[in-house]
PDB file of C-alpha atoms and ligand atoms in Angstrom:
ATOM      1  CA  MET A   1     -11.541  -2.235 -18.503  1.00 76.00           C
ATOM      2  CA  ALA A   2      -7.953  -2.760 -19.539  1.00 92.00           C
ATOM      3  CA  ILE A   3      -5.193  -4.478 -17.602  1.00 97.00           C
ATOM      4  CA  GLN A   4      -3.700  -1.976 -15.155  1.00 98.00           C
ATOM      5  CA  ARG A   5      -0.859  -1.839 -12.656  1.00 98.00           C
ATOM      6  CA  THR A   6      -1.065  -0.437  -9.153  1.00 98.00           C
ATOM      7  CA  PHE A   7       1.454   0.142  -6.363  1.00 99.00           C
ATOM      8  CA  SER A   8       0.953  -1.520  -2.993  1.00 99.00           C
ATOM      9  CA  ILE A   9       2.656  -1.294   0.401  1.00 99.00           C
ATOM     10  CA  ILE A  10       2.182  -3.842   3.159  1.00 99.00           C
ATOM     11  CA  LYS A  11       2.689  -1.455   6.088  1.00 99.00           C
ATOM     12  CA  PRO A  12       4.832  -1.953   9.250  1.00 99.00           C
ATOM     13  CA  ASP A  13       1.895  -2.955  11.496  1.00 99.00           C
ATOM     14  CA  ALA A  14       1.279  -5.941   9.181  1.00 99.00           C
ATOM     15  CA  THR A  15       4.912  -7.015   8.673  1.00 99.00           C
ATOM     16  CA  ALA A  16       5.435  -6.805  12.476  1.00 98.00           C
ATOM     17  CA  ARG A  17       2.641  -9.353  12.994  1.00 98.00           C
ATOM     18  CA  ASN A  18       3.980 -11.689  10.258  1.00 98.00           C
ATOM     19  CA  LEU A  19       0.953 -11.028   8.015  1.00 99.00           C
ATOM     20  CA  THR A  20       2.717 -10.604   4.644  1.00 98.00           C
ATOM     21  CA  GLY A  21       1.458 -13.947   3.364  1.00 98.00           C
ATOM     22  CA  ALA A  22      -2.040 -13.394   4.743  1.00 99.00           C
ATOM     23  CA  VAL A  23      -2.278 -10.017   2.970  1.00 99.00           C
ATOM     24  CA  ASN A  24      -0.900 -11.547  -0.228  1.00 99.00           C
ATOM     25  CA  LYS A  25      -3.593 -14.246  -0.060  1.00 98.00           C
ATOM     26  CA  VAL A  26      -6.324 -11.567  -0.051  1.00 98.00           C
ATOM     27  CA  ILE A  27      -4.573  -9.815  -2.969  1.00 99.00           C
ATOM     28  CA  GLU A  28      -4.376 -12.992  -5.048  1.00 98.00           C
ATOM     29  CA  GLU A  29      -7.911 -14.075  -4.208  1.00 98.00           C
ATOM     30  CA  ALA A  30      -9.116 -10.657  -5.444  1.00 98.00           C
ATOM     31  CA  GLY A  31      -7.729 -11.606  -8.869  1.00 98.00           C
ATOM     32  CA  LEU A  32      -4.567  -9.480  -8.732  1.00 98.00           C
ATOM     33  CA  ARG A  33      -1.086 -10.774  -9.648  1.00 98.00           C
ATOM     34  CA  ILE A  34       1.969  -9.739  -7.602  1.00 99.00           C
ATOM     35  CA  ILE A  35       4.412  -8.943 -10.441  1.00 98.00           C
ATOM     36  CA  ALA A  36       7.097  -7.278  -8.271  1.00 98.00           C
ATOM     37  CA  GLN A  37       7.752  -7.416  -4.545  1.00 98.00           C
ATOM     38  CA  LYS A  38      10.517  -6.513  -2.082  1.00 98.00           C
ATOM     39  CA  ARG A  39      10.861  -6.014   1.646  1.00 98.00           C
ATOM     40  CA  ILE A  40      12.593  -2.747   2.550  1.00 98.00           C
ATOM     41  CA  GLN A  41      13.200  -0.383   5.435  1.00 98.00           C
ATOM     42  CA  MET A  42      11.852   2.965   4.202  1.00 98.00           C
ATOM     43  CA  THR A  43      13.989   6.000   4.980  1.00 98.00           C
ATOM     44  CA  LEU A  44      12.470   9.194   6.370  1.00 98.00           C
ATOM     45  CA  GLY A  45      13.197  10.869   3.013  1.00 98.00           C
ATOM     46  CA  GLN A  46      11.445   8.123   1.044  1.00 98.00           C
ATOM     47  CA  ALA A  47       8.375   8.299   3.321  1.00 98.00           C
ATOM     48  CA  GLU A  48       8.217  12.113   3.144  1.00 98.00           C
ATOM     49  CA  THR A  49       8.443  11.998  -0.665  1.00 98.00           C
ATOM     50  CA  PHE A  50       5.898   9.218  -0.930  1.00 98.00           C
ATOM     51  CA  TYR A  51       3.305  10.990   1.251  1.00 98.00           C
ATOM     52  CA  ALA A  52       4.184  14.577   0.179  1.00 98.00           C
ATOM     53  CA  VAL A  53       0.537  15.136  -0.819  1.00 97.00           C
ATOM     54  CA  HIS A  54      -0.347  14.899   2.902  1.00 98.00           C
ATOM     55  CA  LYS A  55       2.432  17.174   4.215  1.00 98.00           C
ATOM     56  CA  GLU A  56       0.037  19.858   5.521  1.00 98.00           C
ATOM     57  CA  ARG A  57      -2.199  17.329   7.291  1.00 98.00           C
ATOM     58  CA  PRO A  58      -2.029  17.122  11.113  1.00 98.00           C
ATOM     59  CA  PHE A  59      -1.150  13.406  10.968  1.00 98.00           C
ATOM     60  CA  PHE A  60       1.819  13.784   8.557  1.00 98.00           C
ATOM     61  CA  GLY A  61       4.537  13.461  11.236  1.00 98.00           C
ATOM     62  CA  GLU A  62       2.824  10.441  12.750  1.00 98.00           C
ATOM     63  CA  LEU A  63       2.418   8.906   9.287  1.00 98.00           C
ATOM     64  CA  VAL A  64       6.078   9.170   8.244  1.00 98.00           C
ATOM     65  CA  ALA A  65       7.191   7.964  11.704  1.00 98.00           C
ATOM     66  CA  PHE A  66       4.923   4.934  11.365  1.00 98.00           C
ATOM     67  CA  MET A  67       5.995   4.127   7.790  1.00 98.00           C
ATOM     68  CA  THR A  68       9.664   4.136   8.877  1.00 98.00           C
ATOM     69  CA  SER A  69       9.065   2.246  12.154  1.00 98.00           C
ATOM     70  CA  GLY A  70       9.768  -1.182  10.656  1.00 98.00           C
ATOM     71  CA  PRO A  71       9.987  -3.124   7.410  1.00 98.00           C
ATOM     72  CA  VAL A  72       7.444  -2.668   4.646  1.00 99.00           C
ATOM     73  CA  VAL A  73       6.797  -4.808   1.575  1.00 99.00           C
ATOM     74  CA  VAL A  74       6.468  -2.763  -1.605  1.00 99.00           C
ATOM     75  CA  GLN A  75       4.692  -4.402  -4.524  1.00 99.00           C
ATOM     76  CA  VAL A  76       3.410  -3.919  -8.043  1.00 99.00           C
ATOM     77  CA  LEU A  77       0.028  -5.553  -8.648  1.00 99.00           C
ATOM     78  CA  GLU A  78      -1.416  -6.219 -12.084  1.00 98.00           C
ATOM     79  CA  GLY A  79      -4.906  -7.100 -13.241  1.00 98.00           C
ATOM     80  CA  GLU A  80      -8.151  -5.984 -14.789  1.00 98.00           C
ATOM     81  CA  ASP A  81      -9.057  -2.581 -13.282  1.00 98.00           C
ATOM     82  CA  ALA A  82      -6.269  -3.141 -10.722  1.00 98.00           C
ATOM     83  CA  ILE A  83      -6.382   0.291  -9.052  1.00 98.00           C
ATOM     84  CA  ALA A  84     -10.069   0.152  -8.081  1.00 98.00           C
ATOM     85  CA  LYS A  85      -9.928  -3.604  -7.494  1.00 98.00           C
ATOM     86  CA  TYR A  86      -7.113  -3.249  -4.953  1.00 99.00           C
ATOM     87  CA  ARG A  87      -8.756  -0.313  -3.164  1.00 98.00           C
ATOM     88  CA  ASP A  88     -11.887  -2.491  -2.844  1.00 98.00           C
ATOM     89  CA  ALA A  89      -9.781  -5.365  -1.496  1.00 99.00           C
ATOM     90  CA  MET A  90      -8.101  -3.021   1.050  1.00 99.00           C
ATOM     91  CA  GLY A  91     -11.364  -1.498   2.309  1.00 98.00           C
ATOM     92  CA  ALA A  92     -11.952   1.940   3.850  1.00 98.00           C
ATOM     93  CA  THR A  93      -9.007   3.891   5.329  1.00 98.00           C
ATOM     94  CA  ASN A  94     -10.586   3.572   8.788  1.00 98.00           C
ATOM     95  CA  PRO A  95     -10.853  -0.158   9.612  1.00 98.00           C
ATOM     96  CA  ALA A  96     -14.015   0.524  11.632  1.00 98.00           C
ATOM     97  CA  GLU A  97     -15.666   1.456   8.320  1.00 98.00           C
ATOM     98  CA  ALA A  98     -14.070  -1.255   6.161  1.00 98.00           C
ATOM     99  CA  ALA A  99     -16.232  -3.996   4.649  1.00 98.00           C
ATOM    100  CA  ASP A 100     -15.995  -7.607   5.817  1.00 98.00           C
ATOM    101  CA  GLY A 101     -13.238  -9.631   4.186  1.00 98.00           C
ATOM    102  CA  THR A 102     -11.126  -6.596   3.283  1.00 98.00           C
ATOM    103  CA  ILE A 103      -7.461  -6.296   4.303  1.00 99.00           C
ATOM    104  CA  ARG A 104      -8.146  -3.393   6.642  1.00 98.00           C
ATOM    105  CA  LYS A 105     -11.199  -5.058   8.260  1.00 98.00           C
ATOM    106  CA  LEU A 106      -9.241  -8.270   8.758  1.00 98.00           C
ATOM    107  CA  PHE A 107      -5.894  -6.859   9.892  1.00 98.00           C
ATOM    108  CA  ALA A 108      -5.720  -3.072  10.480  1.00 98.00           C
ATOM    109  CA  LYS A 109      -5.142  -1.785  14.011  1.00 98.00           C
ATOM    110  CA  SER A 110      -6.332   1.821  13.522  1.00 98.00           C
ATOM    111  CA  ILE A 111      -6.898   4.546  10.899  1.00 98.00           C
ATOM    112  CA  GLY A 112      -3.131   5.233  10.926  1.00 98.00           C
ATOM    113  CA  GLU A 113      -1.817   1.677  11.305  1.00 98.00           C
ATOM    114  CA  ASN A 114      -4.025   0.308   8.568  1.00 98.00           C
ATOM    115  CA  SER A 115      -1.903  -2.480   7.069  1.00 99.00           C
ATOM    116  CA  ALA A 116      -1.928  -1.537   3.368  1.00 98.00           C
ATOM    117  CA  HIS A 117      -1.528   1.235   0.829  1.00 98.00           C
ATOM    118  CA  GLY A 118      -2.858   1.218  -2.732  1.00 98.00           C
ATOM    119  CA  SER A 119      -2.531   3.878  -5.436  1.00 98.00           C
ATOM    120  CA  ASP A 120      -5.596   6.046  -6.037  1.00 98.00           C
ATOM    121  CA  ALA A 121      -5.252   6.803  -9.804  1.00 98.00           C
ATOM    122  CA  PRO A 122      -3.231   5.726 -12.878  1.00 98.00           C
ATOM    123  CA  GLU A 123      -0.996   8.837 -12.643  1.00 98.00           C
ATOM    124  CA  THR A 124      -0.124   8.244  -8.979  1.00 98.00           C
ATOM    125  CA  ALA A 125       0.379   4.505  -9.613  1.00 98.00           C
ATOM    126  CA  GLU A 126       2.998   5.292 -12.249  1.00 98.00           C
ATOM    127  CA  ILE A 127       4.848   7.759  -9.991  1.00 98.00           C
ATOM    128  CA  GLU A 128       4.727   5.463  -6.953  1.00 98.00           C
ATOM    129  CA  ILE A 129       5.936   2.387  -8.888  1.00 98.00           C
ATOM    130  CA  ALA A 130       8.842   4.426 -10.304  1.00 98.00           C
ATOM    131  CA  GLN A 131       9.834   5.594  -6.794  1.00 98.00           C
ATOM    132  CA  PHE A 132      10.530   2.018  -5.662  1.00 98.00           C
ATOM    133  CA  PHE A 133      11.091  -0.220  -8.722  1.00 98.00           C
ATOM    134  CA  SER A 134      13.231  -0.166 -11.823  1.00 97.00           C
ATOM    135  CA  GLY A 135      11.764  -1.680 -14.988  1.00 92.00           C
ATOM    136  CA  ASN A 136      13.741  -4.918 -14.823  1.00 96.00           C
ATOM    137  CA  GLU A 137      12.421  -5.675 -11.306  1.00 98.00           C
ATOM    138  CA  ILE A 138       8.852  -5.894 -12.628  1.00 98.00           C
ATOM    139  CA  VAL A 139       8.027  -9.166 -14.352  1.00 97.00           C
ATOM    140  CA  GLY A 140       4.435  -9.350 -15.559  1.00 94.00           C
TER     141      GLY A 140
HETATM  142  P1  LIG B   1      -3.219   5.041   1.429  1.00 64.22           P
HETATM  143  O1  LIG B   1      -2.840   6.310   0.701  1.00 64.22           O
HETATM  144  O2  LIG B   1      -2.217   4.649   2.504  1.00 64.22           O
HETATM  145  O3  LIG B   1      -3.561   3.928   0.497  1.00 64.22           O
HETATM  146  P2  LIG B   1      -5.899   6.025   1.763  1.00 64.22           P
HETATM  147  O4  LIG B   1      -5.794   6.488   0.359  1.00 64.22           O
HETATM  148  O5  LIG B   1      -7.031   5.121   2.154  1.00 64.22           O
HETATM  149  O6  LIG B   1      -4.564   5.307   2.248  1.00 64.22           O
HETATM  150  P3  LIG B   1      -5.229   8.711   2.625  1.00 64.22           P
HETATM  151  O7  LIG B   1      -6.279   9.712   2.912  1.00 64.22           O
HETATM  152  O8  LIG B   1      -4.438   8.794   1.353  1.00 64.22           O
HETATM  153  O9  LIG B   1      -5.917   7.267   2.762  1.00 64.22           O
HETATM  154  O10 LIG B   1      -4.242   8.697   3.871  1.00 64.22           O
HETATM  155  C1  LIG B   1      -2.953   8.123   3.760  1.00 64.22           C
HETATM  156  C2  LIG B   1      -2.626   7.374   5.027  1.00 64.22           C
HETATM  157  O11 LIG B   1      -2.480   8.314   6.086  1.00 64.22           O
HETATM  158  C3  LIG B   1      -3.696   6.407   5.526  1.00 64.22           C
HETATM  159  O12 LIG B   1      -3.668   5.147   4.927  1.00 64.22           O
HETATM  160  C4  LIG B   1      -3.361   6.310   6.998  1.00 64.22           C
HETATM  161  O13 LIG B   1      -2.248   5.425   7.218  1.00 64.22           O
HETATM  162  C5  LIG B   1      -2.908   7.734   7.306  1.00 64.22           C
HETATM  163  N1  LIG B   1      -4.035   8.520   7.814  1.00 64.22           N
HETATM  164  C6  LIG B   1      -5.087   9.004   7.136  1.00 64.22           C
HETATM  165  N2  LIG B   1      -5.937   9.681   7.921  1.00 64.22           N
HETATM  166  C7  LIG B   1      -5.390   9.618   9.175  1.00 64.22           C
HETATM  167  C8  LIG B   1      -5.779  10.120  10.460  1.00 64.22           C
HETATM  168  N3  LIG B   1      -6.909  10.830  10.618  1.00 64.22           N
HETATM  169  N4  LIG B   1      -4.963   9.850  11.499  1.00 64.22           N
HETATM  170  C9  LIG B   1      -3.822   9.166  11.359  1.00 64.22           C
HETATM  171  N5  LIG B   1      -3.399   8.654  10.168  1.00 64.22           N
HETATM  172  C10 LIG B   1      -4.167   8.876   9.108  1.00 64.22           C
HETATM  173 MG1  LIG B   2      -4.111   7.612  -0.363  1.00 64.22          MG
END
């Protein structure tokens, strides 16, 4: 497997509980490098664009409200097989189903407030990274 990049968000439930460093520790211990990172307040428009794929789902309104409810930390992660590796490190969407030691098992509050986002494919990773970072903000 080649070196890949993936897009990550440390979600508002985690930043509110001062868990940015704790999440980053899990990321780094999984063998991923944080090659770009910034703390932002997402706008409603940014959240709606980011989660547009879910706009017909019943939880869409709740999801964009949550993602704009407080600061998030957006990141680019790099490493061998980074997309799958980060989804493994995050664990299942529902923390009740997440494996021990994963970000969501350790920190998530619920299926909605689940502490982290990670891209699901190379195409989405590229689009998501471009939504939040310009090239010179990413230093691999
Ligand atoms: P993410 O895209 O955030 O990495 P994921 O790929 O594991 O998560 P998706 O199915 O893409 O899960 O859902 C996107 C996000 O929408 C979830 O992470 C969660 O915050 C929220 N979500 C998903 N299902 C529900 C639900 N049933 N109720 C409330 N929120 C939900
Ligand atoms: Mg997803």
